[in-house]
PDB file of C-alpha atoms in Angstrom:
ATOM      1  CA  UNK A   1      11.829  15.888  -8.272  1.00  0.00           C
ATOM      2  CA  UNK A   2       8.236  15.017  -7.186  1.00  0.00           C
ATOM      3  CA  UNK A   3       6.255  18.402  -6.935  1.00  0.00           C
ATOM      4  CA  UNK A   4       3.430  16.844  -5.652  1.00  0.00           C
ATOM      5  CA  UNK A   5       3.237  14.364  -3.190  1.00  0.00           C
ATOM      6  CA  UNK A   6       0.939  11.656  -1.315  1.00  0.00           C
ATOM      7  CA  UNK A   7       2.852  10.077   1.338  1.00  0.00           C
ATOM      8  CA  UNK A   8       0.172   8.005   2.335  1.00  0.00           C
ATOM      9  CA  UNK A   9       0.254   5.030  -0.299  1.00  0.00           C
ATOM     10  CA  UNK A  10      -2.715   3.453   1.088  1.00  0.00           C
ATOM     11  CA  UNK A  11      -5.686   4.190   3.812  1.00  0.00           C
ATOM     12  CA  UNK A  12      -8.754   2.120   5.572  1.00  0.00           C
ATOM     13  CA  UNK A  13     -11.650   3.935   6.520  1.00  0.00           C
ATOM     14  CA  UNK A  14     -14.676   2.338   8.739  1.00  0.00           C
ATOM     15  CA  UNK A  15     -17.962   2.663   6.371  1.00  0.00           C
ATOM     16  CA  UNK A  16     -19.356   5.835   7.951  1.00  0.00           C
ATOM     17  CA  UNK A  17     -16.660   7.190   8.959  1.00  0.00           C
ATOM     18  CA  UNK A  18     -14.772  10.440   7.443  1.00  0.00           C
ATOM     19  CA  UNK A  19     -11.982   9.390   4.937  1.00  0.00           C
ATOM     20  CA  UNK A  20      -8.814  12.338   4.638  1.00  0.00           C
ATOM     21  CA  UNK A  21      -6.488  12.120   2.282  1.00  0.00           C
ATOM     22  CA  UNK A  22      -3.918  14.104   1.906  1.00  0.00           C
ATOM     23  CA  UNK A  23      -1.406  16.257  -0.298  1.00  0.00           C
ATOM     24  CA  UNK A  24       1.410  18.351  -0.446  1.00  0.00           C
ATOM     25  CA  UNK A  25       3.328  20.453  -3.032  1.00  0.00           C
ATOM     26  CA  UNK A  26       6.632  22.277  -3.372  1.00  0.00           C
ATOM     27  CA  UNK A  27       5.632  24.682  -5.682  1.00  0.00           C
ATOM     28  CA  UNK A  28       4.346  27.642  -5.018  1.00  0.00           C
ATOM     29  CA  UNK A  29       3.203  28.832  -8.772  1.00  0.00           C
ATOM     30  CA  UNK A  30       1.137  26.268  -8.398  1.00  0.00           C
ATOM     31  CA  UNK A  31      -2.907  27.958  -8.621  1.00  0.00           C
ATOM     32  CA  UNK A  32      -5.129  25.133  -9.245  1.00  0.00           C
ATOM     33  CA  UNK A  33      -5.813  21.891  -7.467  1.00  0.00           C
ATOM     34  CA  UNK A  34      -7.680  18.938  -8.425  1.00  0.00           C
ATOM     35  CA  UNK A  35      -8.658  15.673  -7.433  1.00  0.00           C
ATOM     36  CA  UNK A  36      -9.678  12.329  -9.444  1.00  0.00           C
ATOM     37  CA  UNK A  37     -10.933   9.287  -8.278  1.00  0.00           C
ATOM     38  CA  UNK A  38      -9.213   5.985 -10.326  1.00  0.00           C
ATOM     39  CA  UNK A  39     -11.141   2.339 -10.438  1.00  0.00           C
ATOM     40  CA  UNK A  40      -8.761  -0.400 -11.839  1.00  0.00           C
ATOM     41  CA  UNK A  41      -8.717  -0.800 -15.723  1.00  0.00           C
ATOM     42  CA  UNK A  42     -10.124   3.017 -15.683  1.00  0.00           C
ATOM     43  CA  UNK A  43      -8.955   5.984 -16.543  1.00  0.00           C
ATOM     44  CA  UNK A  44      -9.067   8.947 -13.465  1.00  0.00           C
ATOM     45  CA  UNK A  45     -12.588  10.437 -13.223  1.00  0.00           C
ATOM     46  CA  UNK A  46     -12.648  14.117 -11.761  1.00  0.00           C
ATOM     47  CA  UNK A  47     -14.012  14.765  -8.652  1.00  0.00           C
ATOM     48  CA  UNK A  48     -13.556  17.911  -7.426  1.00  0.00           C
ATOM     49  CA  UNK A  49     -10.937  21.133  -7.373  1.00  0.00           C
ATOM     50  CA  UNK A  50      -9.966  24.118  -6.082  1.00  0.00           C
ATOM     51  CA  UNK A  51      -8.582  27.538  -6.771  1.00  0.00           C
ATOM     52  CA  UNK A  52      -5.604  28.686  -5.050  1.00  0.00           C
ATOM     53  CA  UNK A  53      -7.702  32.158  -4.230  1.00  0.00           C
ATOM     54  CA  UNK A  54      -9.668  29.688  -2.003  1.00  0.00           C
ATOM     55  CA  UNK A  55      -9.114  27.804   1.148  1.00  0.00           C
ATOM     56  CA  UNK A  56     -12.217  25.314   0.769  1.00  0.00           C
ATOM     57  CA  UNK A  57     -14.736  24.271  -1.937  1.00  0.00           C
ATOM     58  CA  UNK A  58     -17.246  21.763  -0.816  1.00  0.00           C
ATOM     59  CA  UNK A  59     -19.777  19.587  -3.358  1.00  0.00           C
ATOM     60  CA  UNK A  60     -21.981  16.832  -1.959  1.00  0.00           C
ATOM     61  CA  UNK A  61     -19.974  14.308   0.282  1.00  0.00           C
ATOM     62  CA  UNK A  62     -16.622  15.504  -1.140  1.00  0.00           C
ATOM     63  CA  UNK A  63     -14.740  19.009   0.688  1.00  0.00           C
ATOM     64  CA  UNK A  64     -11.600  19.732  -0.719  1.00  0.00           C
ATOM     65  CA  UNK A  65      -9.278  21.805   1.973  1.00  0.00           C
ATOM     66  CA  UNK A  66      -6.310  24.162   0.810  1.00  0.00           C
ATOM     67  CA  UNK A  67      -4.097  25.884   3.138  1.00  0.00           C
ATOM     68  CA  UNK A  68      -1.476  27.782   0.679  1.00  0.00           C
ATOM     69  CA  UNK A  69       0.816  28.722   3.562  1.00  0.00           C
ATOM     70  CA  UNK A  70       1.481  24.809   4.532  1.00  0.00           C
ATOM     71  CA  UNK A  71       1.413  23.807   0.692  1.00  0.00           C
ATOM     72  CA  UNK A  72      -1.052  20.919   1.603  1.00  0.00           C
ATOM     73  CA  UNK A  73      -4.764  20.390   0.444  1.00  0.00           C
ATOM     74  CA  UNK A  74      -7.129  17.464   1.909  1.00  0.00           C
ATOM     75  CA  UNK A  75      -9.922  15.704   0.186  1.00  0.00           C
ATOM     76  CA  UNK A  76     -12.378  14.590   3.068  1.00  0.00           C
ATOM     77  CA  UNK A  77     -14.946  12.262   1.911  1.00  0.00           C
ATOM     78  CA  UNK A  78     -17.920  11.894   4.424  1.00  0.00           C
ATOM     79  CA  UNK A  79     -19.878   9.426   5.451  1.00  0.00           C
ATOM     80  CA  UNK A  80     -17.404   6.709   3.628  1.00  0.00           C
ATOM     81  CA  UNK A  81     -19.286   4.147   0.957  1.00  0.00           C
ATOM     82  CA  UNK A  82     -18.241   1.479   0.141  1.00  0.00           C
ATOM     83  CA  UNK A  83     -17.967   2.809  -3.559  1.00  0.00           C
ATOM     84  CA  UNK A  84     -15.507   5.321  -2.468  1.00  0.00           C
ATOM     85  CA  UNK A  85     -12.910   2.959  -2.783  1.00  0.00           C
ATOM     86  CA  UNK A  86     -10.959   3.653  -5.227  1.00  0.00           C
ATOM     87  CA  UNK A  87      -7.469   5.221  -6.035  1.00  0.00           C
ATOM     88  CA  UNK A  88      -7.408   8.827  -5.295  1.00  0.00           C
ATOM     89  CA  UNK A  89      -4.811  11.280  -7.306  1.00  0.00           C
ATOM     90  CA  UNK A  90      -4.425  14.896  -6.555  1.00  0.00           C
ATOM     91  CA  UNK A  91      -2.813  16.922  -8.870  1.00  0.00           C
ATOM     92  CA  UNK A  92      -1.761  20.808  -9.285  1.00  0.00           C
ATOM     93  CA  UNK A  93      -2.133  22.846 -12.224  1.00  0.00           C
ATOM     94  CA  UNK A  94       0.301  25.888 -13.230  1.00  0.00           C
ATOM     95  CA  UNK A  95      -0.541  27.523 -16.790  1.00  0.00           C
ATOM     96  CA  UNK A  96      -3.211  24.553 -17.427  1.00  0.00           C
ATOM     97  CA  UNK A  97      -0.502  21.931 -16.844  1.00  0.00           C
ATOM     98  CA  UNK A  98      -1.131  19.216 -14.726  1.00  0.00           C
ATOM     99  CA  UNK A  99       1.149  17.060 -12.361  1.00  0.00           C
ATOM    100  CA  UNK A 100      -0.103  14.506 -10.306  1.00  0.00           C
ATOM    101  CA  UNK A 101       0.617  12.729  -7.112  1.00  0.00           C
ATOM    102  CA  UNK A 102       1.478   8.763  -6.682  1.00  0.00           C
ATOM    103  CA  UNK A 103      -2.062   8.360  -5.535  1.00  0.00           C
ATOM    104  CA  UNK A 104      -3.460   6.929  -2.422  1.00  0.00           C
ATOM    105  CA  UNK A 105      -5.881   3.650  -2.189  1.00  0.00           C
ATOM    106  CA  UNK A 106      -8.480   3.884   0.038  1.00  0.00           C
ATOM    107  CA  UNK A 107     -10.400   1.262   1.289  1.00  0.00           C
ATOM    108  CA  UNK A 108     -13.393   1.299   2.722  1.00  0.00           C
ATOM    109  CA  UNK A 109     -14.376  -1.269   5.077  1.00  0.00           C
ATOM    110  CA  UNK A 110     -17.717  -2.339   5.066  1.00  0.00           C
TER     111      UNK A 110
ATOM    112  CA  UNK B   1     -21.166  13.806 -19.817  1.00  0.00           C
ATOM    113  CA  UNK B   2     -17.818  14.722 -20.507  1.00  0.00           C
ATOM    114  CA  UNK B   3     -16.713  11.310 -21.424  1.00  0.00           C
ATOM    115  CA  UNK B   4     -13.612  10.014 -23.382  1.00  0.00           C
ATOM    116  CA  UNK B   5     -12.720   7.153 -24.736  1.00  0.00           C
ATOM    117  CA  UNK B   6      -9.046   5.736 -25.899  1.00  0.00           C
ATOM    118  CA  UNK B   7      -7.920   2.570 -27.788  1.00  0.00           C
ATOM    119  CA  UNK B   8      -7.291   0.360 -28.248  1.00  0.00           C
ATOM    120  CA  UNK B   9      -6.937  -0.569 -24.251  1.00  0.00           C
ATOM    121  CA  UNK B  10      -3.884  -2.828 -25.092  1.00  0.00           C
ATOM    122  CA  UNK B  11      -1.274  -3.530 -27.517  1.00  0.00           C
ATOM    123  CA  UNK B  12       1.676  -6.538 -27.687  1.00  0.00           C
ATOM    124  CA  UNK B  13       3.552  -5.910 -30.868  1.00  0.00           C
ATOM    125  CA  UNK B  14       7.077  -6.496 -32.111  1.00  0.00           C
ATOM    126  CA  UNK B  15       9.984  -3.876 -31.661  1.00  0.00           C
ATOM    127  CA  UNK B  16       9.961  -1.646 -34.878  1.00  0.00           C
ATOM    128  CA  UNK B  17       5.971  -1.859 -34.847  1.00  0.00           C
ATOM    129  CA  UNK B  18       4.738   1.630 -35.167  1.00  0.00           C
ATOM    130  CA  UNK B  19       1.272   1.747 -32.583  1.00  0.00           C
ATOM    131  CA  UNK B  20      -1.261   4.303 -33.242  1.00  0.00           C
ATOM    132  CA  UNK B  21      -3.491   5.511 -30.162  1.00  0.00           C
ATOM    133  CA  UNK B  22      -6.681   7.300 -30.190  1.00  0.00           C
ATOM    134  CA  UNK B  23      -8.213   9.496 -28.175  1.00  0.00           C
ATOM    135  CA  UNK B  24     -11.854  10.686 -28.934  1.00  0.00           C
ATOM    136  CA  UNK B  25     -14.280  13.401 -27.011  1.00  0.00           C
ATOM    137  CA  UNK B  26     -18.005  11.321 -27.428  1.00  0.00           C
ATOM    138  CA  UNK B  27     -19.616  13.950 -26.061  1.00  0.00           C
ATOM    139  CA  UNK B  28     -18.310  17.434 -26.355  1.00  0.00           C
ATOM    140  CA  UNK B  29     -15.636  19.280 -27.776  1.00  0.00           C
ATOM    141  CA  UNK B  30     -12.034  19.031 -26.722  1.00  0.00           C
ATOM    142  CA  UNK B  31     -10.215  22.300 -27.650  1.00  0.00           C
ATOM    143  CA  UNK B  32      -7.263  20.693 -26.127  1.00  0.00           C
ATOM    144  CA  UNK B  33      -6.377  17.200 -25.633  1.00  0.00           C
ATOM    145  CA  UNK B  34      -3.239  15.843 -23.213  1.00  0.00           C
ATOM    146  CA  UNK B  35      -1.352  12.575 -23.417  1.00  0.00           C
ATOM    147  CA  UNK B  36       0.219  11.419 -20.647  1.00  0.00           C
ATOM    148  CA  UNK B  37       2.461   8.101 -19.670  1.00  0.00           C
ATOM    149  CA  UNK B  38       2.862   6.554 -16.740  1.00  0.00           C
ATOM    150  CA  UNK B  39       5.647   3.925 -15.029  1.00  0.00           C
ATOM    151  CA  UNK B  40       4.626   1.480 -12.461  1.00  0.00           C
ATOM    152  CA  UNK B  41       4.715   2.987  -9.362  1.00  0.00           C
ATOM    153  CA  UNK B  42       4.823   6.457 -10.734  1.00  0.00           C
ATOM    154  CA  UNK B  43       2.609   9.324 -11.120  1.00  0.00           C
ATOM    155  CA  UNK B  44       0.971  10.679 -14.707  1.00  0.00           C
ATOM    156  CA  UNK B  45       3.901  12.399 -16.350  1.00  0.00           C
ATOM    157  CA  UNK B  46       2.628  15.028 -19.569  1.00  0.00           C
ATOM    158  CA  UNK B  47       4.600  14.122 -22.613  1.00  0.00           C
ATOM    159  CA  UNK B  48       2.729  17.115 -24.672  1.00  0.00           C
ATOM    160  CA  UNK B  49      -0.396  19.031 -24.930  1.00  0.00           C
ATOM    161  CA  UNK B  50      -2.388  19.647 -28.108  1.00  0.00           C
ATOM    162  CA  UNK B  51      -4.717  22.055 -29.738  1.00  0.00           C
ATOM    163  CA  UNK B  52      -7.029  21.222 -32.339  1.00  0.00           C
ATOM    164  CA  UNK B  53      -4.977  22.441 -35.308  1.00  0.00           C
ATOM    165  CA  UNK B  54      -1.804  23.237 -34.175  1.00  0.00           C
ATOM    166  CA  UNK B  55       1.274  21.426 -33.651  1.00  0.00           C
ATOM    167  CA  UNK B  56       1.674  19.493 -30.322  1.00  0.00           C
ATOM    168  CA  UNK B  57       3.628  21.227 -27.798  1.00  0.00           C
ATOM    169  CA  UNK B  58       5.933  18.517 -26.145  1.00  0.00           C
ATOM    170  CA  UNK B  59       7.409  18.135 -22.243  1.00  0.00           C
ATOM    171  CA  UNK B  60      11.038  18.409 -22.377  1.00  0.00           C
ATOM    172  CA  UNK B  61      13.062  15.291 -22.791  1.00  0.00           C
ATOM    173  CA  UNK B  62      10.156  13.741 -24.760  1.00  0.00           C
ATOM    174  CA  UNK B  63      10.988  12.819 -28.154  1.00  0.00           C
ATOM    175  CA  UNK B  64       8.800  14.787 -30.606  1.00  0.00           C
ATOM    176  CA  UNK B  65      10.081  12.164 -33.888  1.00  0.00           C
ATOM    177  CA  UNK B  66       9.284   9.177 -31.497  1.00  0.00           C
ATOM    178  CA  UNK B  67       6.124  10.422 -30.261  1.00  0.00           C
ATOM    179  CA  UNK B  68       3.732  11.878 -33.393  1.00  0.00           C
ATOM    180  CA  UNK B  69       1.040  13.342 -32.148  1.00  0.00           C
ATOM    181  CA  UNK B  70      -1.843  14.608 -34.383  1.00  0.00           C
ATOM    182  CA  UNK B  71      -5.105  16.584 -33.251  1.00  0.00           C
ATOM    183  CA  UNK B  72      -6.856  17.259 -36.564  1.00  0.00           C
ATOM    184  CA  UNK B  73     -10.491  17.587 -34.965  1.00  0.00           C
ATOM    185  CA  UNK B  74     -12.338  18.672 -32.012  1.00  0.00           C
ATOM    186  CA  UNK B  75     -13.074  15.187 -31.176  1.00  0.00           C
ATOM    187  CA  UNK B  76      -9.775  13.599 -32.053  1.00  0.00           C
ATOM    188  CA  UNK B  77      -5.824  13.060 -31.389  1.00  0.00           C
ATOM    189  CA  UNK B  78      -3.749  10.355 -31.895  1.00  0.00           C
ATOM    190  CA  UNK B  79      -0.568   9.865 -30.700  1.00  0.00           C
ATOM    191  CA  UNK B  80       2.103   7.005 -32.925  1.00  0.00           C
ATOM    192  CA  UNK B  81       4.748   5.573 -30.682  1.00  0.00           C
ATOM    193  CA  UNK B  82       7.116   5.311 -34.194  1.00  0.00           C
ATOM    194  CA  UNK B  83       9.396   2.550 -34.484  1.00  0.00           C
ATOM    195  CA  UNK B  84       8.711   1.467 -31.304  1.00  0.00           C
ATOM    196  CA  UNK B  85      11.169  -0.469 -28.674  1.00  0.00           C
ATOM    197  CA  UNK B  86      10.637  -2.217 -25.487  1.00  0.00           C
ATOM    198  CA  UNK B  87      11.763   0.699 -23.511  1.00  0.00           C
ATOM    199  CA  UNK B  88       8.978   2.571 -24.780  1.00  0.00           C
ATOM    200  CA  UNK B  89       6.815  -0.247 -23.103  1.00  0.00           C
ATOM    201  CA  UNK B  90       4.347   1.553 -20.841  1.00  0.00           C
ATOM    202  CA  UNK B  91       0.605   3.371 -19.921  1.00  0.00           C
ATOM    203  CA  UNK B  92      -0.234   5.781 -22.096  1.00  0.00           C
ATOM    204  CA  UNK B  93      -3.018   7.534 -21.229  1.00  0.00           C
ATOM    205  CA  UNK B  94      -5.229  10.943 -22.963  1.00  0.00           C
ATOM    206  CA  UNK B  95      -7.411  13.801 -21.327  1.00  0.00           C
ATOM    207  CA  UNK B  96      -9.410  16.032 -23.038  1.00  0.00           C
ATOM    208  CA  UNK B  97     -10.978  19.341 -21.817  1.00  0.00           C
ATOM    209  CA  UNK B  98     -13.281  21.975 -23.236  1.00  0.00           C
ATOM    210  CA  UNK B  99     -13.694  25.903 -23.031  1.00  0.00           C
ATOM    211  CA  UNK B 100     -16.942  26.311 -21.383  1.00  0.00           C
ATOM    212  CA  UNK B 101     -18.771  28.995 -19.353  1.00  0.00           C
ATOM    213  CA  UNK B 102     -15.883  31.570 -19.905  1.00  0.00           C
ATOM    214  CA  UNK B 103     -13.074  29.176 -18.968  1.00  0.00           C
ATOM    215  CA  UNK B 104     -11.221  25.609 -19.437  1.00  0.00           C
ATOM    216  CA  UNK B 105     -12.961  22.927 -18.034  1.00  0.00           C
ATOM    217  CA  UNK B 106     -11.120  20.225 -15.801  1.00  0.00           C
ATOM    218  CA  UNK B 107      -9.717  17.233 -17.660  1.00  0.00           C
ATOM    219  CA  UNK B 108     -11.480  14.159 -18.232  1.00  0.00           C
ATOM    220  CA  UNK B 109      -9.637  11.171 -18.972  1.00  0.00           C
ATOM    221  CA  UNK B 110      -9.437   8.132 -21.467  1.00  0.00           C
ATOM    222  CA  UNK B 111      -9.023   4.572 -19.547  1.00  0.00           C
ATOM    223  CA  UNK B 112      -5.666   4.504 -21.136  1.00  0.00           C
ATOM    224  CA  UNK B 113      -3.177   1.553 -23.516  1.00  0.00           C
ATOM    225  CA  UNK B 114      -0.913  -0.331 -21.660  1.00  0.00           C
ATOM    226  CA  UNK B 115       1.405  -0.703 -24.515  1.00  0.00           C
ATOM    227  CA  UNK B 116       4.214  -4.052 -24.569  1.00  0.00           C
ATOM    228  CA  UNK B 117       6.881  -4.179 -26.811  1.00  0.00           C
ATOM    229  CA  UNK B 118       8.423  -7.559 -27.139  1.00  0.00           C
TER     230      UNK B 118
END
């Protein structure tokens, strides 16, 4: 039973150009979202997250999107580098426990 | 900041090997520290959680005799695959977080041990 998903297994963004990924989630105890960025032969680096009392939380490039109703949250990275890509995981917390998504590559074309 | 480091990266040892993985806070203290394992073409799965001190509290239908985990400082947990068999032949990966600024901080991972058992 996969409580968090990312349907999208990979995605190609023009360099520039606004990269969304996206996530969804089945359960609704669920109250704290993340998101971590993975380079190969590396562990997942955090990125940025969100409370479930919140519908966006923005830092630099990076705006994480959470709409509680839907049970889906969106990273948007924008502009695109080329060091965005990467492997991106999002993962939901309930009690401080963690479960991730099947990540999504992104690529960013260049 | 906030980084962790695991090893070894790799292992190839013979079934029955016992392997021994470390996970170690460099730069700040981890009042609880995560191990994880993950299947190809599968997602992080928590095998237990740990506080510095305490026994391990494990995910159900993980083995606590297979899997010894031991967190006996701020900085440090190992986990022992014991008598280990190729089915337990996988990516074992750590996070650690700390309390800070009146709550738990997000967890910041090890680059993991892909682990082989011939």
């Amino acid at each position: 039973d996969q409580q968090v998903k990312q349907n999208s297994p990979s995605l190609s963004v023009q360099e520039g150009r606004i990269s969304i990924l996206n996530c969804d989630y089945t359960n609704s105890m669920f109250d704290y979202f993340l998101w971590y960025k993975k380079y190969p032969a590396e562990g997942p680096t955090f990125l940025i997250s969100i409370s479930s009392i919140k519908d966006k939380n923005e830092d630099g490039r990076f705006t994480v999107f959470l709409n509680k109703s839907a049970k889906h949250l969106s990273l948007h990275i924008v502009p695109s580098q080329p060091g965005d890509s990467a492997v991106y995981f999002c993962a939901a917390a309930v009690n401080e426990k963690l479960t991730f998504g099947t990540g999504t590559r992104l690529t960013i074309i260049p | 900041g906030a980084v962790v480091s695991q090893h070894p990266s790799r292992v190839i040892c013979k079934s029955g090997t016992s392997v021994k993985i470390e996970c170690r806070s460099l730069d700040f203290q981890a009042t609880t520290m995560f191990w994880y394992r993950q299947f190809p073409k599968q997602s992080l799965m928590l095998m237990a959680t740990s506080n510095e001190g305490s026994k391990a509290t494990y995910e159900q239908g993980v083995e606590k005799d297979k899997f010894l985990i031991n967190h006996a400082s701020l900085t440090l947990s190992t986990l022992t695959v014991t008598s280990a068999h190729p089915e337990d032949s996988s990516f074992y990966i750590c996070s650690a977080r700390s309390w800070d600024r009146g709550r738990n901080q997000p967890q910041h991972f090890g680059d993991g041990t892909r682990l082989s058992i011939l």
